[in-house]
mmCIF file with all atom_site columns, C-alpha atoms in Angstrom:
data_model
loop_
_atom_site.group_PDB
_atom_site.id
_atom_site.type_symbol
_atom_site.label_atom_id
_atom_site.label_alt_id
_atom_site.label_comp_id
_atom_site.label_asym_id
_atom_site.label_entity_id
_atom_site.label_seq_id
_atom_site.pdbx_PDB_ins_code
_atom_site.Cartn_x
_atom_site.Cartn_y
_atom_site.Cartn_z
_atom_site.occupancy
_atom_site.B_iso_or_equiv
_atom_site.pdbx_formal_charge
_atom_site.auth_seq_id
_atom_site.auth_comp_id
_atom_site.auth_asym_id
_atom_site.auth_atom_id
_atom_site.pdbx_PDB_model_num
ATOM 1   C CA . GLN A 1 1   ? 0.084   -0.036 0.067   1.00 0.00 ? 1   GLN A CA 1
ATOM 2   C CA . VAL A 1 2   ? 1.205   3.518  -0.733  1.00 0.00 ? 2   VAL A CA 1
ATOM 3   C CA . GLN A 1 3   ? 2.332   5.447  2.291   1.00 0.00 ? 3   GLN A CA 1
ATOM 4   C CA . LEU A 1 4   ? 1.740   9.005  3.135   1.00 0.00 ? 4   LEU A CA 1
ATOM 5   C CA . VAL A 1 5   ? 4.514   10.808 5.000   1.00 0.00 ? 5   VAL A CA 1
ATOM 6   C CA . GLU A 1 6   ? 3.613   14.195 6.790   1.00 0.00 ? 6   GLU A CA 1
ATOM 7   C CA . SER A 1 7   ? 5.986   16.669 7.964   1.00 0.00 ? 7   SER A CA 1
ATOM 8   C CA . GLY A 1 8   ? 6.216   20.377 9.156   1.00 0.00 ? 8   GLY A CA 1
ATOM 9   C CA . GLY A 1 9   ? 4.268   20.171 12.314  1.00 0.00 ? 9   GLY A CA 1
ATOM 10  C CA . GLY A 1 10  ? 5.478   21.972 15.524  1.00 0.00 ? 10  GLY A CA 1
ATOM 11  C CA . LEU A 1 11  ? 4.930   24.500 18.302  1.00 0.00 ? 11  LEU A CA 1
ATOM 12  C CA . VAL A 1 12  ? 4.268   27.988 17.140  1.00 0.00 ? 12  VAL A CA 1
ATOM 13  C CA . GLN A 1 13  ? 2.847   31.107 18.855  1.00 0.00 ? 13  GLN A CA 1
ATOM 14  C CA . ALA A 1 14  ? -0.574  32.383 18.100  1.00 0.00 ? 14  ALA A CA 1
ATOM 15  C CA . GLY A 1 15  ? -0.715  34.554 15.109  1.00 0.00 ? 15  GLY A CA 1
ATOM 16  C CA . GLY A 1 16  ? 2.236   32.765 13.657  1.00 0.00 ? 16  GLY A CA 1
ATOM 17  C CA . PRO A 1 17  ? 2.373   30.808 10.376  1.00 0.00 ? 17  PRO A CA 1
ATOM 18  C CA . LEU A 1 18  ? 3.250   26.939 9.931   1.00 0.00 ? 18  LEU A CA 1
ATOM 19  C CA . SER A 1 19  ? 3.240   24.784 6.773   1.00 0.00 ? 19  SER A CA 1
ATOM 20  C CA . LEU A 1 20  ? 2.589   21.169 6.483   1.00 0.00 ? 20  LEU A CA 1
ATOM 21  C CA . SER A 1 21  ? 3.248   18.608 3.791   1.00 0.00 ? 21  SER A CA 1
ATOM 22  C CA . CYS A 1 22  ? 2.347   15.398 2.886   1.00 0.00 ? 22  CYS A CA 1
ATOM 23  C CA . ALA A 1 23  ? 3.965   13.157 0.190   1.00 0.00 ? 23  ALA A CA 1
ATOM 24  C CA . ALA A 1 24  ? 3.172   9.939  -1.176  1.00 0.00 ? 24  ALA A CA 1
ATOM 25  C CA . SER A 1 25  ? 5.767   7.331  -1.177  1.00 0.00 ? 25  SER A CA 1
ATOM 26  C CA . ARG A 1 26  ? 4.917   6.466  -4.714  1.00 0.00 ? 26  ARG A CA 1
ATOM 27  C CA . THR A 1 27  ? 2.385   7.668  -7.537  1.00 0.00 ? 27  THR A CA 1
ATOM 28  C CA . ILE A 1 28  ? -1.090  7.100  -6.606  1.00 0.00 ? 28  ILE A CA 1
ATOM 29  C CA . SER A 1 29  ? -3.551  6.422  -9.540  1.00 0.00 ? 29  SER A CA 1
ATOM 30  C CA . SER A 1 30  ? -6.924  8.070  -9.836  1.00 0.00 ? 30  SER A CA 1
ATOM 31  C CA . ILE A 1 31  ? -6.766  10.492 -6.995  1.00 0.00 ? 31  ILE A CA 1
ATOM 32  C CA . ASN A 1 32  ? -10.221 11.938 -6.479  1.00 0.00 ? 32  ASN A CA 1
ATOM 33  C CA . ALA A 1 33  ? -8.959  14.189 -3.583  1.00 0.00 ? 33  ALA A CA 1
ATOM 34  C CA . MET A 1 34  ? -6.688  15.206 -0.999  1.00 0.00 ? 34  MET A CA 1
ATOM 35  C CA . GLY A 1 35  ? -7.174  16.802 2.405   1.00 0.00 ? 35  GLY A CA 1
ATOM 36  C CA . TRP A 1 36  ? -6.097  17.635 5.900   1.00 0.00 ? 36  TRP A CA 1
ATOM 37  C CA . TYR A 1 37  ? -8.111  16.510 9.105   1.00 0.00 ? 37  TYR A CA 1
ATOM 38  C CA . PRO A 1 38  ? -7.063  17.657 12.356  1.00 0.00 ? 38  PRO A CA 1
ATOM 39  C CA . GLN A 1 39  ? -8.020  15.596 15.527  1.00 0.00 ? 39  GLN A CA 1
ATOM 40  C CA . ALA A 1 40  ? -7.766  17.241 18.888  1.00 0.00 ? 40  ALA A CA 1
ATOM 41  C CA . PRO A 1 41  ? -7.890  15.191 22.003  1.00 0.00 ? 41  PRO A CA 1
ATOM 42  C CA . GLY A 1 42  ? -11.090 14.054 22.672  1.00 0.00 ? 42  GLY A CA 1
ATOM 43  C CA . ASN A 1 43  ? -12.633 14.928 19.583  1.00 0.00 ? 43  ASN A CA 1
ATOM 44  C CA . GLN A 1 44  ? -13.341 13.548 16.203  1.00 0.00 ? 44  GLN A CA 1
ATOM 45  C CA . ARG A 1 45  ? -11.153 13.824 13.163  1.00 0.00 ? 45  ARG A CA 1
ATOM 46  C CA . GLU A 1 46  ? -12.589 16.699 11.264  1.00 0.00 ? 46  GLU A CA 1
ATOM 47  C CA . LEU A 1 47  ? -12.121 18.108 8.010   1.00 0.00 ? 47  LEU A CA 1
ATOM 48  C CA . VAL A 1 48  ? -10.454 21.427 7.569   1.00 0.00 ? 48  VAL A CA 1
ATOM 49  C CA . ALA A 1 49  ? -9.340  21.498 3.895   1.00 0.00 ? 49  ALA A CA 1
ATOM 50  C CA . THR A 1 50  ? -9.668  19.587 0.645   1.00 0.00 ? 50  THR A CA 1
ATOM 51  C CA . ILE A 1 51  ? -8.597  19.806 -2.949  1.00 0.00 ? 51  ILE A CA 1
ATOM 52  C CA . THR A 1 52  ? -9.973  17.774 -5.913  1.00 0.00 ? 52  THR A CA 1
ATOM 53  C CA . SER A 1 53  ? -7.995  16.350 -8.879  1.00 0.00 ? 53  SER A CA 1
ATOM 54  C CA . SER A 1 54  ? -9.416  19.507 -10.892 1.00 0.00 ? 54  SER A CA 1
ATOM 55  C CA . GLY A 1 55  ? -7.887  21.751 -8.352  1.00 0.00 ? 55  GLY A CA 1
ATOM 56  C CA . SER A 1 56  ? -11.397 22.689 -6.570  1.00 0.00 ? 56  SER A CA 1
ATOM 57  C CA . THR A 1 57  ? -10.701 23.656 -3.014  1.00 0.00 ? 57  THR A CA 1
ATOM 58  C CA . ASN A 1 58  ? -13.277 23.443 0.147   1.00 0.00 ? 58  ASN A CA 1
ATOM 59  C CA . TYR A 1 59  ? -12.411 24.753 3.529   1.00 0.00 ? 59  TYR A CA 1
ATOM 60  C CA . ALA A 1 60  ? -14.143 24.601 7.135   1.00 0.00 ? 60  ALA A CA 1
ATOM 61  C CA . ASP A 1 61  ? -15.440 27.881 8.123   1.00 0.00 ? 61  ASP A CA 1
ATOM 62  C CA . SER A 1 62  ? -13.336 28.011 10.965  1.00 0.00 ? 62  SER A CA 1
ATOM 63  C CA . VAL A 1 63  ? -9.998  28.126 8.544   1.00 0.00 ? 63  VAL A CA 1
ATOM 64  C CA . LYS A 1 64  ? -11.287 30.210 5.658   1.00 0.00 ? 64  LYS A CA 1
ATOM 65  C CA . GLY A 1 65  ? -9.154  33.234 4.886   1.00 0.00 ? 65  GLY A CA 1
ATOM 66  C CA . ARG A 1 66  ? -6.226  31.531 7.091   1.00 0.00 ? 66  ARG A CA 1
ATOM 67  C CA . PHE A 1 67  ? -5.558  28.070 5.763   1.00 0.00 ? 67  PHE A CA 1
ATOM 68  C CA . THR A 1 68  ? -4.630  27.269 2.215   1.00 0.00 ? 68  THR A CA 1
ATOM 69  C CA . ILE A 1 69  ? -4.477  24.050 0.644   1.00 0.00 ? 69  ILE A CA 1
ATOM 70  C CA . SER A 1 70  ? -2.276  23.358 -2.511  1.00 0.00 ? 70  SER A CA 1
ATOM 71  C CA . ARG A 1 71  ? -1.022  20.199 -4.183  1.00 0.00 ? 71  ARG A CA 1
ATOM 72  C CA . ASN A 1 72  ? 1.722   19.146 -6.756  1.00 0.00 ? 72  ASN A CA 1
ATOM 73  C CA . THR A 1 73  ? 0.117   16.768 -9.063  1.00 0.00 ? 73  THR A CA 1
ATOM 74  C CA . THR A 1 74  ? 3.606   15.396 -10.378 1.00 0.00 ? 74  THR A CA 1
ATOM 75  C CA . LYS A 1 75  ? 4.849   14.369 -6.986  1.00 0.00 ? 75  LYS A CA 1
ATOM 76  C CA . ASP A 1 76  ? 1.298   13.356 -5.520  1.00 0.00 ? 76  ASP A CA 1
ATOM 77  C CA . THR A 1 77  ? 2.137   15.811 -2.591  1.00 0.00 ? 77  THR A CA 1
ATOM 78  C CA . VAL A 1 78  ? -0.449  17.832 -0.712  1.00 0.00 ? 78  VAL A CA 1
ATOM 79  C CA . TYR A 1 79  ? 0.346   21.115 1.248   1.00 0.00 ? 79  TYR A CA 1
ATOM 80  C CA . LEU A 1 80  ? -1.492  23.184 4.103   1.00 0.00 ? 80  LEU A CA 1
ATOM 81  C CA . GLN A 1 81  ? -0.392  26.546 4.667   1.00 0.00 ? 81  GLN A CA 1
ATOM 82  C CA . MET A 1 82  ? -1.447  27.775 7.884   1.00 0.00 ? 82  MET A CA 1
ATOM 83  C CA . ASN A 1 83  ? -1.371  31.529 8.823   1.00 0.00 ? 83  ASN A CA 1
ATOM 84  C CA . SER A 1 84  ? -2.802  33.594 11.660  1.00 0.00 ? 84  SER A CA 1
ATOM 85  C CA . LEU A 1 85  ? -2.795  30.354 13.913  1.00 0.00 ? 85  LEU A CA 1
ATOM 86  C CA . LYS A 1 86  ? -5.234  30.322 17.067  1.00 0.00 ? 86  LYS A CA 1
ATOM 87  C CA . PRO A 1 87  ? -4.651  27.946 19.981  1.00 0.00 ? 87  PRO A CA 1
ATOM 88  C CA . GLU A 1 88  ? -7.941  26.384 18.954  1.00 0.00 ? 88  GLU A CA 1
ATOM 89  C CA . ASP A 1 89  ? -5.996  25.173 15.911  1.00 0.00 ? 89  ASP A CA 1
ATOM 90  C CA . THR A 1 90  ? -4.075  22.687 18.116  1.00 0.00 ? 90  THR A CA 1
ATOM 91  C CA . ALA A 1 91  ? -4.524  19.131 16.958  1.00 0.00 ? 91  ALA A CA 1
ATOM 92  C CA . VAL A 1 92  ? -2.724  16.356 15.267  1.00 0.00 ? 92  VAL A CA 1
ATOM 93  C CA . TYR A 1 93  ? -3.332  16.824 11.600  1.00 0.00 ? 93  TYR A CA 1
ATOM 94  C CA . TYR A 1 94  ? -3.567  13.825 9.359   1.00 0.00 ? 94  TYR A CA 1
ATOM 95  C CA . CYS A 1 95  ? -3.340  14.105 5.568   1.00 0.00 ? 95  CYS A CA 1
ATOM 96  C CA . ASN A 1 96  ? -5.813  11.868 3.524   1.00 0.00 ? 96  ASN A CA 1
ATOM 97  C CA . VAL A 1 97  ? -5.731  10.929 -0.227  1.00 0.00 ? 97  VAL A CA 1
ATOM 98  C CA . ARG A 1 98  ? -9.091  9.395  -1.686  1.00 0.00 ? 98  ARG A CA 1
ATOM 99  C CA . THR A 1 99  ? -8.365  7.443  -4.703  1.00 0.00 ? 99  THR A CA 1
ATOM 100 C CA . SER A 1 100 ? -11.001 5.482  -6.835  1.00 0.00 ? 100 SER A CA 1
ATOM 101 C CA . ALA A 1 101 ? -8.252  2.923  -8.124  1.00 0.00 ? 101 ALA A CA 1
ATOM 102 C CA . TYR A 1 102 ? -8.041  -0.386 -6.903  1.00 0.00 ? 102 TYR A CA 1
ATOM 103 C CA . GLY A 1 103 ? -11.665 -0.726 -5.662  1.00 0.00 ? 103 GLY A CA 1
ATOM 104 C CA . ALA A 1 104 ? -11.512 2.638  -4.148  1.00 0.00 ? 104 ALA A CA 1
ATOM 105 C CA . ALA A 1 105 ? -9.589  3.644  -0.977  1.00 0.00 ? 105 ALA A CA 1
ATOM 106 C CA . ASN A 1 106 ? -8.741  6.336  1.712   1.00 0.00 ? 106 ASN A CA 1
ATOM 107 C CA . ILE A 1 107 ? -5.286  6.622  2.486   1.00 0.00 ? 107 ILE A CA 1
ATOM 108 C CA . TRP A 1 108 ? -4.042  8.271  5.650   1.00 0.00 ? 108 TRP A CA 1
ATOM 109 C CA . GLY A 1 109 ? -0.977  9.905  6.917   1.00 0.00 ? 109 GLY A CA 1
ATOM 110 C CA . GLN A 1 110 ? 0.649   9.292  10.174  1.00 0.00 ? 110 GLN A CA 1
ATOM 111 C CA . GLY A 1 111 ? -0.138  12.611 11.516  1.00 0.00 ? 111 GLY A CA 1
ATOM 112 C CA . THR A 1 112 ? 1.721   15.665 12.553  1.00 0.00 ? 112 THR A CA 1
ATOM 113 C CA . GLN A 1 113 ? 1.209   17.485 15.704  1.00 0.00 ? 113 GLN A CA 1
ATOM 114 C CA . VAL A 1 114 ? 0.551   21.074 15.522  1.00 0.00 ? 114 VAL A CA 1
ATOM 115 C CA . THR A 1 115 ? 0.517   23.138 18.844  1.00 0.00 ? 115 THR A CA 1
ATOM 116 C CA . VAL A 1 116 ? -0.642  26.779 18.984  1.00 0.00 ? 116 VAL A CA 1
ATOM 117 C CA . SER A 1 117 ? 0.595   28.728 22.087  1.00 0.00 ? 117 SER A CA 1
ATOM 118 C CA . SER A 1 118 ? -1.250  31.683 23.560  1.00 0.00 ? 118 SER A CA 1
#
C-alpha cells in the first residue's frame, strides 16, 4: 500500500504561520481528492481543507481566509499553509488521499502535531 509521509508540524505562537506537507511514497492512481483532517484530544477527526484532482478547494468555516491547501500533481504531494494560527487550531493533523483506483480507498498519513500557544 502507498504510504503518506507528513512533515512540518511543531510548536508555534498564536498568530504565527506553519506549513505542512504530505508526500506519497509513490505515484497514486486516480486521485479524487486530497485533504487535511485535524483531531484534537477527545474530539473526532474533522475536515479543514480538501482539494480535488481538478484543483477545486473546500475549507471549513473556521479556517477560511487563514489556511490554504495546495498540491503538486507530479509528486502526489499535498500542502497546508496555515496563517494567523489560533490555540483552537491545536491538534494532530492527518493528511488523506482518496482514490477510486483498486476498488476505491482512503489513504492516511501518520499525523503531525500542531501546537499553538497563546
